[in-house]
Coordinates of C-alpha atoms in Angstrom, one line a residue:
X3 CA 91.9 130.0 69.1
X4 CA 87.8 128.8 69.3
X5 CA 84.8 131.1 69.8
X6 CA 84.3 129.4 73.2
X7 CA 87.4 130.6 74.5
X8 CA 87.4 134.1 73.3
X9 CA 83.4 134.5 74.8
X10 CA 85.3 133.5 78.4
X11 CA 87.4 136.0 78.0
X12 CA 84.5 138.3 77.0
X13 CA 82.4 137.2 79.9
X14 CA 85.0 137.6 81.9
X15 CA 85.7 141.2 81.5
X16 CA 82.1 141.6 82.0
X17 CA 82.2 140.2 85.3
X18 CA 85.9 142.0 86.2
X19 CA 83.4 145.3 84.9
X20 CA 80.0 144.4 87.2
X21 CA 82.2 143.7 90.3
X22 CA 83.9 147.3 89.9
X23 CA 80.5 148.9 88.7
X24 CA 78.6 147.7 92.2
X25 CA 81.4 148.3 94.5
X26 CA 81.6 152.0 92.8
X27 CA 77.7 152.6 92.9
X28 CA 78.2 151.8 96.8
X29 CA 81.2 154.4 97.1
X30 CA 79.6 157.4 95.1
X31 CA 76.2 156.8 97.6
X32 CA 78.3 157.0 100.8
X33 CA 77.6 160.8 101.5
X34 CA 73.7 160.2 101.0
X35 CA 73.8 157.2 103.0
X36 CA 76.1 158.6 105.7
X37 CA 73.4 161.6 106.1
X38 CA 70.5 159.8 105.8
X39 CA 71.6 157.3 108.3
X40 CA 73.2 160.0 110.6
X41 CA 76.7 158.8 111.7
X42 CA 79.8 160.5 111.8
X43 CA 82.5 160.2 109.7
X44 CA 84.3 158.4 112.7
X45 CA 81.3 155.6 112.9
X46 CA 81.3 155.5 109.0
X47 CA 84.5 154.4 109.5
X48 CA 84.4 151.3 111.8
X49 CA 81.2 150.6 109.9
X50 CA 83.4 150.0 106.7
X51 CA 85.8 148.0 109.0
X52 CA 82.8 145.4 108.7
X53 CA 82.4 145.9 104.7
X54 CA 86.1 144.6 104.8
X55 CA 85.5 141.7 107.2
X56 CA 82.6 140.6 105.1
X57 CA 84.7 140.8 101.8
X58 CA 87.4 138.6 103.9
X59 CA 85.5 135.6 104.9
X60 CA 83.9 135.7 101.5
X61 CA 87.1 135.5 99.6
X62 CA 87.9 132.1 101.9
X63 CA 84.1 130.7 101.2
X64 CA 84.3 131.8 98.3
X65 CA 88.2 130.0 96.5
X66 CA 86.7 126.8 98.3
X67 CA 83.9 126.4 96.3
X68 CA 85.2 127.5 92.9
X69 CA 87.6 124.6 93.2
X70 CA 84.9 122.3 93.7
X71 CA 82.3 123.1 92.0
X72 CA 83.3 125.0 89.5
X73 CA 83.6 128.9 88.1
X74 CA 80.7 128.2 85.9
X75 CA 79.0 127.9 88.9
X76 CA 80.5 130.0 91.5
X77 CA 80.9 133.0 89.5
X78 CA 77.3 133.7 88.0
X79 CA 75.8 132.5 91.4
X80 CA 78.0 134.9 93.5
X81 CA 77.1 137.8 90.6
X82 CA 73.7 137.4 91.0
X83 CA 74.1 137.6 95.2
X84 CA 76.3 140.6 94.8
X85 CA 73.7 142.4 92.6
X86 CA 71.1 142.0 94.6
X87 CA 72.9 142.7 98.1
X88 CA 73.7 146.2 96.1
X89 CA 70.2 147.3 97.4
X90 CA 70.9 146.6 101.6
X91 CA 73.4 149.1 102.5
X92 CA 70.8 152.2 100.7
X93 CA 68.1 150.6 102.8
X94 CA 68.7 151.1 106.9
X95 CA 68.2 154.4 108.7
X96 CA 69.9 152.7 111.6
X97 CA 73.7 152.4 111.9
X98 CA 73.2 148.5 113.2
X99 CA 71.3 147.9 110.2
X100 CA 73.9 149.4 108.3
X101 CA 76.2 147.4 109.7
X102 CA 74.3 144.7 109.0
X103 CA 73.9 145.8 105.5
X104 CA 77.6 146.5 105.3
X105 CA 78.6 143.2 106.2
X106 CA 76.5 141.4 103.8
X107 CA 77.1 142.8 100.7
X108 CA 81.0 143.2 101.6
X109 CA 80.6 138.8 101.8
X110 CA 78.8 138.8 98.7
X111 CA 81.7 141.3 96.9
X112 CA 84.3 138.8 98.8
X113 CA 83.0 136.3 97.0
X114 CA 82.4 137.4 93.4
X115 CA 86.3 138.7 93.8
X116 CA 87.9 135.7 94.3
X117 CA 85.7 133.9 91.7
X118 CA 85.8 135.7 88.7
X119 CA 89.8 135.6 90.0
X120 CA 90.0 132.1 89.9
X121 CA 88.2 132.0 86.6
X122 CA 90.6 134.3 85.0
X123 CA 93.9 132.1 85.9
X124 CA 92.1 129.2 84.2
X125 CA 91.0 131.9 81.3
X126 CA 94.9 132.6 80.7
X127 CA 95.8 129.2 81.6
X128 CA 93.7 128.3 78.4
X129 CA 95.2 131.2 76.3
X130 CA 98.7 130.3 77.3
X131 CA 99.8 134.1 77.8
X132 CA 99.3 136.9 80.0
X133 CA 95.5 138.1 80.4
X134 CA 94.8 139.0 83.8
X135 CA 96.3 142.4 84.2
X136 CA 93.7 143.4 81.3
X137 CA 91.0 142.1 83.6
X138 CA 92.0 144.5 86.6
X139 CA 91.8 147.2 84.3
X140 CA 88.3 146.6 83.5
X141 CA 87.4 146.5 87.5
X142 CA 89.0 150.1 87.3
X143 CA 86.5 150.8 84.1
X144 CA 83.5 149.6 86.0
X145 CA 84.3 152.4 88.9
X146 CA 84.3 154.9 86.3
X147 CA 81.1 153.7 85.0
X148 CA 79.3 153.4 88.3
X149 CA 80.6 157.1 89.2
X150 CA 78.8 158.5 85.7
X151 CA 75.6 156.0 86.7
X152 CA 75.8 158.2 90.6
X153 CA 75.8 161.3 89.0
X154 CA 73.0 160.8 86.9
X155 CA 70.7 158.6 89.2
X156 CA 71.5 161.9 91.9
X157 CA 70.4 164.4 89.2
X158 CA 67.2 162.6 88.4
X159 CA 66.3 163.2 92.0
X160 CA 66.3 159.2 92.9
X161 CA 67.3 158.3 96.2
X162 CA 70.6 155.9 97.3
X163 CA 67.7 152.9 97.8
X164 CA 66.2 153.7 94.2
X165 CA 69.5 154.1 92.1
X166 CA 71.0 150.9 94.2
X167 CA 68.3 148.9 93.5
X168 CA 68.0 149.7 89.7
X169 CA 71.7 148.8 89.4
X170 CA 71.4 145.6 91.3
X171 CA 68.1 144.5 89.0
X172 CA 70.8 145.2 85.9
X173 CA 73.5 143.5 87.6
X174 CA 71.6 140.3 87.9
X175 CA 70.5 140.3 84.4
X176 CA 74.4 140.8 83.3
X177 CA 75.0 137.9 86.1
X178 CA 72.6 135.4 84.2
X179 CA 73.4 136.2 80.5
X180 CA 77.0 136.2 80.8
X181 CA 77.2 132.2 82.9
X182 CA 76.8 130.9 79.8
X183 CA 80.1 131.5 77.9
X184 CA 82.3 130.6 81.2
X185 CA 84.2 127.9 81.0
X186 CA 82.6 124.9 82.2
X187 CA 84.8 123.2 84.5
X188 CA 88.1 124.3 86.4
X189 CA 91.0 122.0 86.5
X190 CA 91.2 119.1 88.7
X191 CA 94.2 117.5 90.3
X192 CA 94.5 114.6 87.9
X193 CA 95.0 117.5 85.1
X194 CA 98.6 118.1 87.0
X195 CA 99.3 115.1 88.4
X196 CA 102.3 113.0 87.2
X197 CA 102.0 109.0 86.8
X198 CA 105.6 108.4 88.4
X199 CA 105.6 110.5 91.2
X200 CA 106.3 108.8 94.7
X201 CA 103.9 110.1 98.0
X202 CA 107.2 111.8 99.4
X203 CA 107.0 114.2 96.2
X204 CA 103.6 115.7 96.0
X205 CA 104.2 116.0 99.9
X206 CA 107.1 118.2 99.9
X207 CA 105.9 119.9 96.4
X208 CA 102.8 120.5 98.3
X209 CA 104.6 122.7 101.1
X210 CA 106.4 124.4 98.9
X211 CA 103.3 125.4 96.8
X212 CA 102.1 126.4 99.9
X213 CA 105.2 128.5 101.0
X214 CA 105.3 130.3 97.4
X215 CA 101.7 130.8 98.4
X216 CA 101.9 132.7 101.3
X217 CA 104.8 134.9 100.2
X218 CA 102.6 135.7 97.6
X219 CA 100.1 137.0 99.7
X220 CA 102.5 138.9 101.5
X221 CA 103.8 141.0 98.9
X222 CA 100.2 141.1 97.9
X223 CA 99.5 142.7 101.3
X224 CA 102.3 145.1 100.8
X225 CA 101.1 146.5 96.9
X226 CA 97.3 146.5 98.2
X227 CA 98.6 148.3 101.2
X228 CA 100.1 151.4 99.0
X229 CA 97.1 151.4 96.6
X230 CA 94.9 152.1 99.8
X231 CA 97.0 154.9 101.1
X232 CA 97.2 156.2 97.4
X233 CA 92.9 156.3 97.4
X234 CA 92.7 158.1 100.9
X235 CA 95.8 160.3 101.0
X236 CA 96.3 161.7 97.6
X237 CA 94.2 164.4 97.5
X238 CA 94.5 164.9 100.9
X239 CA 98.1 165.6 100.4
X240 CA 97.8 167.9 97.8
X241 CA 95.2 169.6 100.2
X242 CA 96.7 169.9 103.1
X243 CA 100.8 169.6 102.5
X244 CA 101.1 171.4 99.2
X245 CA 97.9 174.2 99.7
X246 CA 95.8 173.3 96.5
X247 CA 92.5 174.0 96.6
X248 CA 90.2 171.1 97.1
X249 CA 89.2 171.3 93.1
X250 CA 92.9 170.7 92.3
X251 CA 93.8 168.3 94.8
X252 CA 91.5 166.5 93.8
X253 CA 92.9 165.3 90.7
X254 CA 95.8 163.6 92.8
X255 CA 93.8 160.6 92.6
X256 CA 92.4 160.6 89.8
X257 CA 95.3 161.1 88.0
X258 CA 96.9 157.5 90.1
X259 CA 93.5 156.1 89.5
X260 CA 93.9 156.9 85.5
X261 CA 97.8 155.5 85.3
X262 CA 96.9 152.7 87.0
X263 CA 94.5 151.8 84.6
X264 CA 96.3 152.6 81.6
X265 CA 99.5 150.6 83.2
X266 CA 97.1 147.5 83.3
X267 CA 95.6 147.6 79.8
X268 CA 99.6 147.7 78.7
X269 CA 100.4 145.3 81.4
X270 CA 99.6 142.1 79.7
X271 CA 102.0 142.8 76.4
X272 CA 104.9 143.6 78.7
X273 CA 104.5 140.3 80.8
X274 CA 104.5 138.3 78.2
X275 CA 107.6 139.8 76.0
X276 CA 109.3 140.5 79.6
X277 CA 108.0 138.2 82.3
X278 CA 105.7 138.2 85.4
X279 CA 108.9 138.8 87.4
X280 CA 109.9 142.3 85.3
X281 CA 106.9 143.5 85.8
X282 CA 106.5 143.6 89.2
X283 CA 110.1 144.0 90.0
X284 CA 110.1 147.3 87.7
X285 CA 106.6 148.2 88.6
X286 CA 107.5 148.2 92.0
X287 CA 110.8 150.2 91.6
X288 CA 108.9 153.1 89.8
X289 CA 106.6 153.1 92.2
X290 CA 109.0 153.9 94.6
X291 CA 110.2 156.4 93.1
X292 CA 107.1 157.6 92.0
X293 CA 106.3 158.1 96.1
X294 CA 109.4 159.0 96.5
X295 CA 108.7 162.2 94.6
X296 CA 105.7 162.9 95.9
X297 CA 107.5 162.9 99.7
X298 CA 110.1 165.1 98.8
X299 CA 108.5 167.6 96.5
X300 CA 107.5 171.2 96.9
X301 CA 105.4 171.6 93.8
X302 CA 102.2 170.2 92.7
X303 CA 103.3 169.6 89.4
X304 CA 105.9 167.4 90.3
X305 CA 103.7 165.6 92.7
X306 CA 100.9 165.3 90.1
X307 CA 103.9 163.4 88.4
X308 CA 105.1 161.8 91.5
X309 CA 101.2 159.6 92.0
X310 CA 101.2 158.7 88.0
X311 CA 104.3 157.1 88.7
X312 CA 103.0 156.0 91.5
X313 CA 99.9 154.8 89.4
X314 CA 101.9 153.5 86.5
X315 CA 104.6 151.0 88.8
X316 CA 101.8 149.7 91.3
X317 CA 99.1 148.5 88.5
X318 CA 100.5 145.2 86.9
X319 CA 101.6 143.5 90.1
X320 CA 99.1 142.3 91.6
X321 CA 97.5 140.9 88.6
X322 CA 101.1 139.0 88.4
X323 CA 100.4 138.1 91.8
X324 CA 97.0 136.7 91.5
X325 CA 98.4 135.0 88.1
X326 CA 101.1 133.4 89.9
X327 CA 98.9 131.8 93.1
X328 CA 96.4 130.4 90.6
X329 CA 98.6 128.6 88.4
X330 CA 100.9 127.5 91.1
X331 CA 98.6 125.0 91.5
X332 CA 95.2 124.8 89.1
X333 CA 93.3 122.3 91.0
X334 CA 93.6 124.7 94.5
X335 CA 93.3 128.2 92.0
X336 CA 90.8 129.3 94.3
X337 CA 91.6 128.6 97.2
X338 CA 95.3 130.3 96.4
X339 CA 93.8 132.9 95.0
X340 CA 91.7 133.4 98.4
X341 CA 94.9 133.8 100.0
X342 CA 96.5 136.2 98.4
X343 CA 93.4 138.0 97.4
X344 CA 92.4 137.7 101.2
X345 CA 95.9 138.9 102.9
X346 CA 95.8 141.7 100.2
X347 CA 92.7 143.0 101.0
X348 CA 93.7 143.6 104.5
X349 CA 96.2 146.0 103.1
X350 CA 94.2 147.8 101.5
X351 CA 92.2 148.8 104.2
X352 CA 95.5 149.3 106.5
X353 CA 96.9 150.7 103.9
X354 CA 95.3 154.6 105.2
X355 CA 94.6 153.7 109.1
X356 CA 98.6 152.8 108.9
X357 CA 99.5 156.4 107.2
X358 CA 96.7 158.1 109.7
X359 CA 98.8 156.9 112.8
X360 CA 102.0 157.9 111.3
X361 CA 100.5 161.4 111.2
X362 CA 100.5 161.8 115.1
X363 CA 104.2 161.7 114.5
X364 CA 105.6 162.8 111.6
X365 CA 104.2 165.1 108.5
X366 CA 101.8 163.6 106.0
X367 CA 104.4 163.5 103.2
X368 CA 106.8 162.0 105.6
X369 CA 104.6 159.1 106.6
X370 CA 104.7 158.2 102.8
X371 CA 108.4 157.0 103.7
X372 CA 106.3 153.8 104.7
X373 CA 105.2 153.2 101.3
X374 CA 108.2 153.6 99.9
X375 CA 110.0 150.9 102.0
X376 CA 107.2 148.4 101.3
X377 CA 108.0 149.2 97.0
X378 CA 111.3 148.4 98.0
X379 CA 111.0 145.2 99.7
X380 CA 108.1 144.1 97.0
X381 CA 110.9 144.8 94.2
X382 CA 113.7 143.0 96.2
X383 CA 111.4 139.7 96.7
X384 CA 110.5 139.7 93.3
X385 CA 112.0 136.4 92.3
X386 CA 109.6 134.3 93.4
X387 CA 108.0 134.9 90.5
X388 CA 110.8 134.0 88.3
X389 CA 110.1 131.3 85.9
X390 CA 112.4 129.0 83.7
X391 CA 111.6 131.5 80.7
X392 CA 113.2 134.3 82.8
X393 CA 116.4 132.7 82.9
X394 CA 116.3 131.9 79.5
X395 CA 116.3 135.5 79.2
X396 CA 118.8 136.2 81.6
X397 CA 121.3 133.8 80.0
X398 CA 120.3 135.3 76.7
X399 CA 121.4 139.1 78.2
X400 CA 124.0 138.1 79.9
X401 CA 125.8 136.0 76.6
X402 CA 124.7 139.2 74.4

């Protein structure tokens, strides 16, 4: 394997890290920002609906470009704009300027997303194995990072503006100095293309590219729809269905937020001994019973258990997802990857407005019923990931 291809992989967990590291310095300055600006938490809220909208239409600008001009391009460009859009949202003392603000920077995040995304399938296109879970977990490394970065900007007495800023000026610098080892072109169509195919061929393998596509992103929106809930209602759970104090409930999340990362680091090995399909078949099974646990459960203890399993089955499969969409077609990675990414992302942020309506009718632990139906249906439809070496293996087991 070349030093060129190991610094892409390099630069690539580098940007995975930045867009994690900016997304987090925004989270850990909401409270400032929401006080300084002076909404409620109501307002905040459809104010982030616009954070979301921004990252949506990003993701689709966004998987365009990358396939046409490039990730070398795309992804250092869309670094740089995301670095310096950090500063907007620490800005505005109005709430329409935050909005404003809001909706910038989530278009600029959008974009880097799907980019750096794209850049990865070709990454572990090149090293002909599993890579991408890895990546995710690095996102999850930059929230940590931005978090510690929070807490010490905040005890240095600098304001949301100040810190945001500072952060951004390092982003951009990280942006520019990493371009460099990227790969330096993406994949075109000619790279897949096949000298005896007739016009009826690439026509009908074109729709079904684009069915696998979309089923893709609708398991994608399922995942990224319990991995919201899990952020927003974990602690809250713990809180308010179990009686732990706020200090312990706290560590609901963080204890999803700390299997999920660990799941992804490990994520890659088991794909590649295992398959795609395994992983997110399995992954999804334990985390439905992971939630399952957590519904059911009178203890904290077990319910601490409950979200790390919950953690643990949920964090390789939508890196196998992403995987999948980009390869399914290299010259449209992307633009696939858009999709998926794009449809996901509207689960995550329905994800808790869908277990904050079931509330008005049921108890919080029995809304999570939800989630473990959609675990369910994302283990049941995982064959469409299933690949010629899965059979292999399946004809290997079954003749053993």
């Amino acid at each position: 394997m070349n030093d060129s291809l190991r610094a892409a992989r390099v630069a690539t967990f580098v940007y995975f890290s930045l867009c994690g590291t900016l997304m987090g310095t925004w989270v850990v300055n909401i409270p400032a920002i929401e006080e300084r600006v002076g909404v409620t938490h109501a307002t905040l809220g459809g104010l982030l609906v616009l954070l979301g909208l921004g990252a949506f239409i990003g993701m689709q600008v966004a998987g365009r470009l990358t396939d046409s001009l490039g990730a070398r391009i795309v992804v250092p460009a869309t670094g740089v704009l995301c670095s310096a859009a950090l500063v907007l949202p620490g800005l505005p003392r109005e709430p329409w300027t935050l909005a404003g603000a809001l909706l910038a920077f989530g278009f600029c995040n959008g974009c880097l997303d799907v980019s750096m995304n794209a850049h990865a399938v070709h990454v572990e296109k090149a090293y002909g194995r599993p890579v991408m879970s890895a990546f995710h977990a690095t996102f999850s490394v930059g929230g940590v990072l931005a978090a510690l970065v929070g807490a010490a900007t905040a005890s240095a007495g600098l304001s949301p503006a100040a810190g945001m800023a500072a952060m951004g000026a390092l982003g951009i610098a990280i942006a520019l100095v990493s371009a460099r080892a990227l790969l330096p072109t993406a994949p075109t169509a000619a790279d897949t293309g096949s000298a005896g195919q007739t016009e009826q061929g690439p026509a009908a393998e074109h729709r079904g590219t684009s069915r696998r596509i979309w089923i893709l992103a609708a398991l994608a929106l399922l995942v990224m729809l319990c991995e919201g809930a899990a952020n927003d209602w974990s602690a809250l759970h713990l809180k308010d269905v179990l009686g732990a104090p706020a200090s312990t409930a706290a560590f609901a999340y963080g204890t999803f937020a700390a299997t999920m990362t660990i799941g992804r680091l490990l994520a890659d090995r088991l794909a590649d001994r295992f398959g795609s399909m395994a992983i997110l078949r399995y992954g999804a099974a334990t985390a439905a019973v992971g939630i399952t646990i957590v519904t059911v459960s009178p203890w904290i203890w077990a319910a601490f258990a409950g979200w790390a399993l919950f953690g643990l089955g949920l964090s390789g499969c939508v890196p196998q997802l992403f995987s999948a969409a980009g390869h399914a077609d290299p010259s449209a990675a992307g633009a696939n990857v858009s999709r998926v990414a794009g449809l996901g992302y509207v689960g995550m942020l329905a994800g808790p407005a869908a277990i904050g309506w079931l509330t008005h009718l049921v108890a919080l632990n029995h809304a999570f019923v939800l989630l473990i139906l959609l675990c369910a249906i994302t283990a049941v439809a995982a064959g469409i990931l299933r690949t010629g070496s899965d059979r292999t293996r399946e004809m290997a087991a079954s003749s053993s």
